[in-house]
Short mmCIF file of C-alpha atoms in Angstrom, two decimals:
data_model
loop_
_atom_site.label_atom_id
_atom_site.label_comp_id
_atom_site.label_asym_id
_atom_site.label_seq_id
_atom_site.Cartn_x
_atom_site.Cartn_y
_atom_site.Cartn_z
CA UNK H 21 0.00 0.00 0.00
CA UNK H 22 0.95 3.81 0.21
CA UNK H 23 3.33 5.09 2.69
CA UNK H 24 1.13 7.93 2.95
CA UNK H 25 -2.03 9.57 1.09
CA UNK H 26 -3.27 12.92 1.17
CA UNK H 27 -6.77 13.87 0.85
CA UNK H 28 -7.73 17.74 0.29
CA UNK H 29 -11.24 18.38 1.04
CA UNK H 30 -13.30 21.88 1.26
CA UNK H 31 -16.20 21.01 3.20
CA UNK H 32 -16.93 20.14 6.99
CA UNK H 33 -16.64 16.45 5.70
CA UNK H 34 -13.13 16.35 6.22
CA UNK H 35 -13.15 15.85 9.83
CA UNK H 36 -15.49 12.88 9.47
CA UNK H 37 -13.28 11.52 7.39
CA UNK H 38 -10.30 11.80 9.33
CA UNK H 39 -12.06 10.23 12.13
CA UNK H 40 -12.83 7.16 9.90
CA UNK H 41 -9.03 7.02 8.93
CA UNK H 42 -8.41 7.08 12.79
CA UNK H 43 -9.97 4.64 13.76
CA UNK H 44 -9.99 2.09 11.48
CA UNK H 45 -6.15 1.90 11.63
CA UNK H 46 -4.98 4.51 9.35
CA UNK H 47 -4.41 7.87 11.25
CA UNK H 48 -0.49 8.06 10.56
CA UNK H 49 -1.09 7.70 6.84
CA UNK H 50 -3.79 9.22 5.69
CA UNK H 51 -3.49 13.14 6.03
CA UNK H 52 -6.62 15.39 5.27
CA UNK H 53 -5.87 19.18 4.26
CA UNK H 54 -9.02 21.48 4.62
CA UNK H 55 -9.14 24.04 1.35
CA UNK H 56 -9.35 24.64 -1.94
CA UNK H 57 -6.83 22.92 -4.20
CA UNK H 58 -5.88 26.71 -5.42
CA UNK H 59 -5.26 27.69 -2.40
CA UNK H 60 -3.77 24.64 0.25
CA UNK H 61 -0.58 24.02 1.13
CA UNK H 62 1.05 20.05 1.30
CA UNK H 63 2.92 18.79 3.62
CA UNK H 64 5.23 17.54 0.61
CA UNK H 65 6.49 19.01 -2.42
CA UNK H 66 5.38 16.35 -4.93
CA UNK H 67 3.13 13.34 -4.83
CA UNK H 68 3.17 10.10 -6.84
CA UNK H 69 -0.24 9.39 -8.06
CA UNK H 70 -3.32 11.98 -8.42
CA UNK H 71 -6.48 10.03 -7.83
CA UNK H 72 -9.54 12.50 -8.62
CA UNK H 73 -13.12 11.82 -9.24
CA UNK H 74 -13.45 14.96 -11.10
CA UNK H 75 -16.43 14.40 -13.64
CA UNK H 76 -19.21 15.98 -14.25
CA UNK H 77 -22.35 15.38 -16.41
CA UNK H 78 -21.35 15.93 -19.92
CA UNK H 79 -18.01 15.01 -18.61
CA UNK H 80 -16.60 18.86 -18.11
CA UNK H 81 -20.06 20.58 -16.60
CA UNK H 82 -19.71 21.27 -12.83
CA UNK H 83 -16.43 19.49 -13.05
CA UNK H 84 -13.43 20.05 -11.09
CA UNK H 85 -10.38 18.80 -14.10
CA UNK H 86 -9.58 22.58 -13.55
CA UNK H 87 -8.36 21.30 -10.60
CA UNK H 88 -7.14 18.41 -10.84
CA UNK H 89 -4.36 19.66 -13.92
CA UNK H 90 -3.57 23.08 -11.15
CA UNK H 91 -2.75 19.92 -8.11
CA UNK H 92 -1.08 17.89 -11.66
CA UNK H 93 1.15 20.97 -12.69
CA UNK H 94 1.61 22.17 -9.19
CA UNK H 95 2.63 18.56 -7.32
CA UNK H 96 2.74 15.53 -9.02
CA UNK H 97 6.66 14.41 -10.32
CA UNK H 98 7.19 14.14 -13.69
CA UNK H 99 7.04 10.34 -13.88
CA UNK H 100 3.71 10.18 -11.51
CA UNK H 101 0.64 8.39 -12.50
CA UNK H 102 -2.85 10.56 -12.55
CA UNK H 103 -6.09 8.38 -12.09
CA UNK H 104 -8.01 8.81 -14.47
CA UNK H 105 -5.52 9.36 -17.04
CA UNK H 106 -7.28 9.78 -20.34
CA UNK H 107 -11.06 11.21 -20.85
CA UNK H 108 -13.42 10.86 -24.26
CA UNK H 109 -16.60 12.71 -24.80
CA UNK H 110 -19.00 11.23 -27.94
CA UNK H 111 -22.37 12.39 -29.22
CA UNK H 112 -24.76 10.26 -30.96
CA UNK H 113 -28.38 10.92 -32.69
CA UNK H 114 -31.58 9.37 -30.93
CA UNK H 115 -35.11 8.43 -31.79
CA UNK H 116 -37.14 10.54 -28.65
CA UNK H 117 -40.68 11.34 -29.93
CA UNK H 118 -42.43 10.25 -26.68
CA UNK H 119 -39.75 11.71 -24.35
CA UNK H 120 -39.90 15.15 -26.19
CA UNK H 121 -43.55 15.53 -26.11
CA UNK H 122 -43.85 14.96 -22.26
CA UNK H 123 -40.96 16.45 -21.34
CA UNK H 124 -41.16 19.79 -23.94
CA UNK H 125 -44.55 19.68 -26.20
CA UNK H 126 -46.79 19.24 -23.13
CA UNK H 127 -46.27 23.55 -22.87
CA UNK H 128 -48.62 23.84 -26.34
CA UNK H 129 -51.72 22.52 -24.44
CA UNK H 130 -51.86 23.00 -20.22
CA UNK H 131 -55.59 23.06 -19.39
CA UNK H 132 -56.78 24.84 -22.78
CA UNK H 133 -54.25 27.59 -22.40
CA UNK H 134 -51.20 28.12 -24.63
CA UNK H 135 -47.86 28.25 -22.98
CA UNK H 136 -45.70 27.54 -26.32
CA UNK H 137 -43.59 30.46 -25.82
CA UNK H 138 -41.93 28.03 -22.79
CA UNK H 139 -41.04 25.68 -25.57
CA UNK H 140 -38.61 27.79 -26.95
CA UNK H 141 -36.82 28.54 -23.55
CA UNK H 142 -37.00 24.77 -22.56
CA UNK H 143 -35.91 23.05 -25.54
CA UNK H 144 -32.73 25.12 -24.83
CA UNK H 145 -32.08 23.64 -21.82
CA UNK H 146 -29.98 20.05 -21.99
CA UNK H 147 -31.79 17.51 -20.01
CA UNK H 148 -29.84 14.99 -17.53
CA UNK H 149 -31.34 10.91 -18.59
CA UNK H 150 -31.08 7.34 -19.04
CA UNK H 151 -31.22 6.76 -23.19
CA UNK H 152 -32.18 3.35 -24.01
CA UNK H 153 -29.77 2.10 -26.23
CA UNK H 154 -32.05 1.06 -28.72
CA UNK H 155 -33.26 4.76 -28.91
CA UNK H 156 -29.86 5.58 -30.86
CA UNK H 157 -30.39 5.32 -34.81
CA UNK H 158 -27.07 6.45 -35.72
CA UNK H 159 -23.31 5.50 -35.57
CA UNK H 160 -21.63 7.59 -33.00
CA UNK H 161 -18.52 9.80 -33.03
CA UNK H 162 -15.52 11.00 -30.25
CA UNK H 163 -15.69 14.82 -30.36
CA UNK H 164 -13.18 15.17 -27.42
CA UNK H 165 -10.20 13.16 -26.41
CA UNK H 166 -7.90 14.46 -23.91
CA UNK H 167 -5.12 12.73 -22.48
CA UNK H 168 -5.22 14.05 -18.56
CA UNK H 169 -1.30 14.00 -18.42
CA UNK H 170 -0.58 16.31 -20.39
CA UNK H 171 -3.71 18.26 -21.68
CA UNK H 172 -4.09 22.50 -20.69
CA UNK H 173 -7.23 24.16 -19.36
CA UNK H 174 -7.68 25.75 -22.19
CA UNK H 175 -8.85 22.67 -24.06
CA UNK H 176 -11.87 22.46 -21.96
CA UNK H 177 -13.19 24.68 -24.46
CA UNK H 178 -13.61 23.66 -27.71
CA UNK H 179 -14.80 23.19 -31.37
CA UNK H 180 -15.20 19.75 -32.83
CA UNK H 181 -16.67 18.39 -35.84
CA UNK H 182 -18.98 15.03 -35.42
CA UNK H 183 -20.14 12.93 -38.58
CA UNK H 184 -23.02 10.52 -37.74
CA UNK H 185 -24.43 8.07 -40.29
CA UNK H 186 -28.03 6.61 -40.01
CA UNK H 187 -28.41 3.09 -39.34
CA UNK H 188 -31.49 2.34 -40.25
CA UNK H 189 -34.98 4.71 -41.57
CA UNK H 190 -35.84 6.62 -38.26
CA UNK H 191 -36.44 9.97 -36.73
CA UNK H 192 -33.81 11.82 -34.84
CA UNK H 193 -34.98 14.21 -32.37
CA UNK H 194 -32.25 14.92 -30.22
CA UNK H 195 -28.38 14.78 -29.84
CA UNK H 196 -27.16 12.12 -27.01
CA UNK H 197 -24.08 13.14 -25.28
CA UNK H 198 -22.09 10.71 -22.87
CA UNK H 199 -18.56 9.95 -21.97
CA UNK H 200 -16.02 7.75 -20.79
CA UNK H 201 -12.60 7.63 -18.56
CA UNK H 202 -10.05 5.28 -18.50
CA UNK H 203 -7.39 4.07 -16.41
CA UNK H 204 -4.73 3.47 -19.01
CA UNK H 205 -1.75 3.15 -17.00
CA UNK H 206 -3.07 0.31 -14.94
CA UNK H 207 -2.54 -3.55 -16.61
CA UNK H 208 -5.29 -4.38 -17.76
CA UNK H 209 -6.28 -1.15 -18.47
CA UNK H 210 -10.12 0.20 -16.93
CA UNK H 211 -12.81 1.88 -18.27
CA UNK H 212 -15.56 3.53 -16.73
CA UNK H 213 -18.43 4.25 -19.46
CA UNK H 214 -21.75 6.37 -19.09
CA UNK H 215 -22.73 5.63 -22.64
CA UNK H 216 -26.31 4.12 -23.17
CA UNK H 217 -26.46 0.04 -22.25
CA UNK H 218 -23.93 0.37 -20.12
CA UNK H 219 -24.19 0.20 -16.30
CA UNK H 220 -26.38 3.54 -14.89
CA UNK H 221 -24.61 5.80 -13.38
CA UNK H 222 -25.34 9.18 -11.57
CA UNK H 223 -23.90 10.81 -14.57
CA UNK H 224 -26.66 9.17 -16.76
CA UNK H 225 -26.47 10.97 -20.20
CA UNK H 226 -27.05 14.09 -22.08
CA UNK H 227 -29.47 15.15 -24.27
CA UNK H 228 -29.55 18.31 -26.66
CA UNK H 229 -32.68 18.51 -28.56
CA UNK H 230 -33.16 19.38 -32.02
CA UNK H 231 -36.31 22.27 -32.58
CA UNK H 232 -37.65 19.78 -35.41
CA UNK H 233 -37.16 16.36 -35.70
CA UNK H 234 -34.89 14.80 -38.67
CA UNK H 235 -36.15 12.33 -40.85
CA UNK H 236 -33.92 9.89 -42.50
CA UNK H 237 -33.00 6.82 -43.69
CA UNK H 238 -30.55 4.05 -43.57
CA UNK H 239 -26.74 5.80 -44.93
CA UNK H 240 -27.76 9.35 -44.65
CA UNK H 241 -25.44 11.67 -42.90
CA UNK H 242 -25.55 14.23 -39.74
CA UNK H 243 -22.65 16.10 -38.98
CA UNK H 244 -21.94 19.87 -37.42
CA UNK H 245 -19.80 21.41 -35.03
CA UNK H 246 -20.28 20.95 -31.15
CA UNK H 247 -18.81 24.02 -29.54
CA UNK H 248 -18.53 24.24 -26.22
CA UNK H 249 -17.51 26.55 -23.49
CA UNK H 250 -17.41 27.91 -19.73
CA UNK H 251 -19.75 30.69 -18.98
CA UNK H 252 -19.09 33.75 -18.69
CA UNK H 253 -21.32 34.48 -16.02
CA UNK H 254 -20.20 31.57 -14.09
CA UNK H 255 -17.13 29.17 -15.28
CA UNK H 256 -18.72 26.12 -13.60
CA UNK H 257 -21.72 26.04 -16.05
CA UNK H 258 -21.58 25.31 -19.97
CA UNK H 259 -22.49 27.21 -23.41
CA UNK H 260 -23.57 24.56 -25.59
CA UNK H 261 -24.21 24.94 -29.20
CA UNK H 262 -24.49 22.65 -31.80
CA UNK H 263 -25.20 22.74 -35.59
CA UNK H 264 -26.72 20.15 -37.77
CA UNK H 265 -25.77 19.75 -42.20
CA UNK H 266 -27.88 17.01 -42.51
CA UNK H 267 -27.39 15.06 -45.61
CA UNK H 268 -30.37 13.21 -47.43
CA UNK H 269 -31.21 11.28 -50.71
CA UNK H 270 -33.78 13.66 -51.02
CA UNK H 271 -31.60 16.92 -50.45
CA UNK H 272 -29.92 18.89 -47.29
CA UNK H 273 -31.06 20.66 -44.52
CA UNK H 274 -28.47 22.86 -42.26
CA UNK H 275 -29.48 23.87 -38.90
CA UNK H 276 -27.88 25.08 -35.72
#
C-alpha cells in the first residue's frame, strides 16, 4: 500500500473523514488538508499518483479537471501516474418522440391555455437521462479526447466536428451526449463508461434537442460542429451549441 495519502477536502466532511481514517487503523497515513486545491498548502512538495473523481455530467459541466491539472502541474513528479488518465466525450443521434412531447410539447396545451412560448426557452435547456440504447439510430462519433497528463485548461473549451451516419430509416430528435474515462496506466487497463447500455450511473447521459425532428433513412449523414464553453457568467456552467448539415437522398437541410 501507500506510505502515505493525502486527501484535500473543502467542506466540513473532512473531519469525518479523518475520524474514519483514525480509527480504522490509518491515522499516521492518511493526512486530510481542509481548502481549496488553489489555495492549500502540502505537507510535501510532490506526490506520486493523483487520484480524482473529477467528472461531471457531460463530462466537463460542474467538473473540477480545472483542478485536478492546477494539483497535476503544481505537485505531481514528472514520472507520476494521474487516475483517471485519459477522458473521451462522444455524441450520438436518438429516436425521442415520446420523451420530447412529455418532457417539452406538453407547454402547447396546459388546461386549454397556450404556454408555447416556454417551448422555446426549454428546448434550450440540456436535459440529464437514461437513453435506451435502442433509442440511438445512428453510428456515434468522439468529439473530445484528452489525455489528462498532459492536456491544458484551455482545451476544456472547444470546437469539434462530429459525422453521424443513419443506421437504419428513423427519426432523430435529439443529440445524445455521454462519456467515458479510462485508467490506461493500470494492466489491464479500466474503463468507466456512461454511454447508453452500459451500467447507470449518476452521470446518466445528455441530451440536446433538435427544434424539429430529422427524418432519415438508412446511410444518410448528420454532422456539425459541437462548440462548447465555460460561462461567462459563471465558469462552472456550460455554453452549448451545436449545428446540424444534414445530408439526405432527397436533399440537405443545415441547422444550428
Amino acid at each position: 500500500g501507500a506510505k502515505r495519502c493525502i486527501g484535500i477536502e473543502c467542506s466540513d466532511i473532512k473531519e469525518h473523514a479523518a475520524v474514519i481514517a483514525e480509527r480504522n487503523g490509518y491515522g499516521e497515513v492518511i493526512t486530510f488538508v481542509k481548502g481549496k486545491v488553489e489555495e492549500v498548502e502540502l505537507p510535501v512538495d510532490q506526490v506520486d499518483i493523483i487520484i480524482s473523481e473529477w467528472m461531471g455530467y457531460f463530462l466537463i459541466y460542474e467538473s473540477m479537471l480545472d483542478s485536478v491539472l492546477f494539483a497535476r502541474d503544481k505537485w505531481l513528479r514528472k514520472d507520476g501516474w494521474l487516475f483517471p488518465d485519459h477522458a473521451r466525450l462522444y455524441v450520438g443521434g436518438i429516436e425521442d418522440a415520446d420523451y420530447k412531447e412529455d418532457k417539452i410539447g406538453f407547454w402547447s396545451h396546459i388546461w386549454g391555455f397556450d404556454f408555447s412560448p416556454m417551448q422555446e426557452m426549454v428546448i434550450q435547456e440540456p436535459i440529464s437521462d437514461f437513453v435506451d440504447v435502442s433509442a440511438i439510430a445512428t453510428s456515434t462519433c468522439c468529439v473530445l479526447d484528452l489525455d489528462l497528463q498532459t492536456c491544458r485548461r484551455e482545451d476544456l473549451d472547444f470546437l469539434a466536428p462530429y459525422s453521424l451516419t443513419m443506421q437504419r430509416k428513423d427519426f432523430v430528435h435529439a443529440i445524445v451526449v455521454w462519456f467515458d474515462v479510462s485508467f490506461r496506466a493500470h494492466s489491464p487497463p479500466v474503463v468507466l463508461s456512461t454511454a447508453p447500455g452500459q451500467p447507470a450511473t449518476h452521470w446518466k447521459q445528455t441530451v440536446l434537442y433538435l427544434d424539429d425532428p430529422l427524418v432519415g433513412h438508412k446511410g444518410d449523414k448528420i454532422s456539425g460542429l459541437l462548440a462548447v464553453r465555460k460561462s461567462l457568467q459563471n465558469p462552472r456552467d456550460l455554453d452549448v451549441k451545436v449545428s446540424v448539415d444534414f445530408r439526405r437522398k432527397v436533399g440537405q437541410v443545415s441547422k444550428v
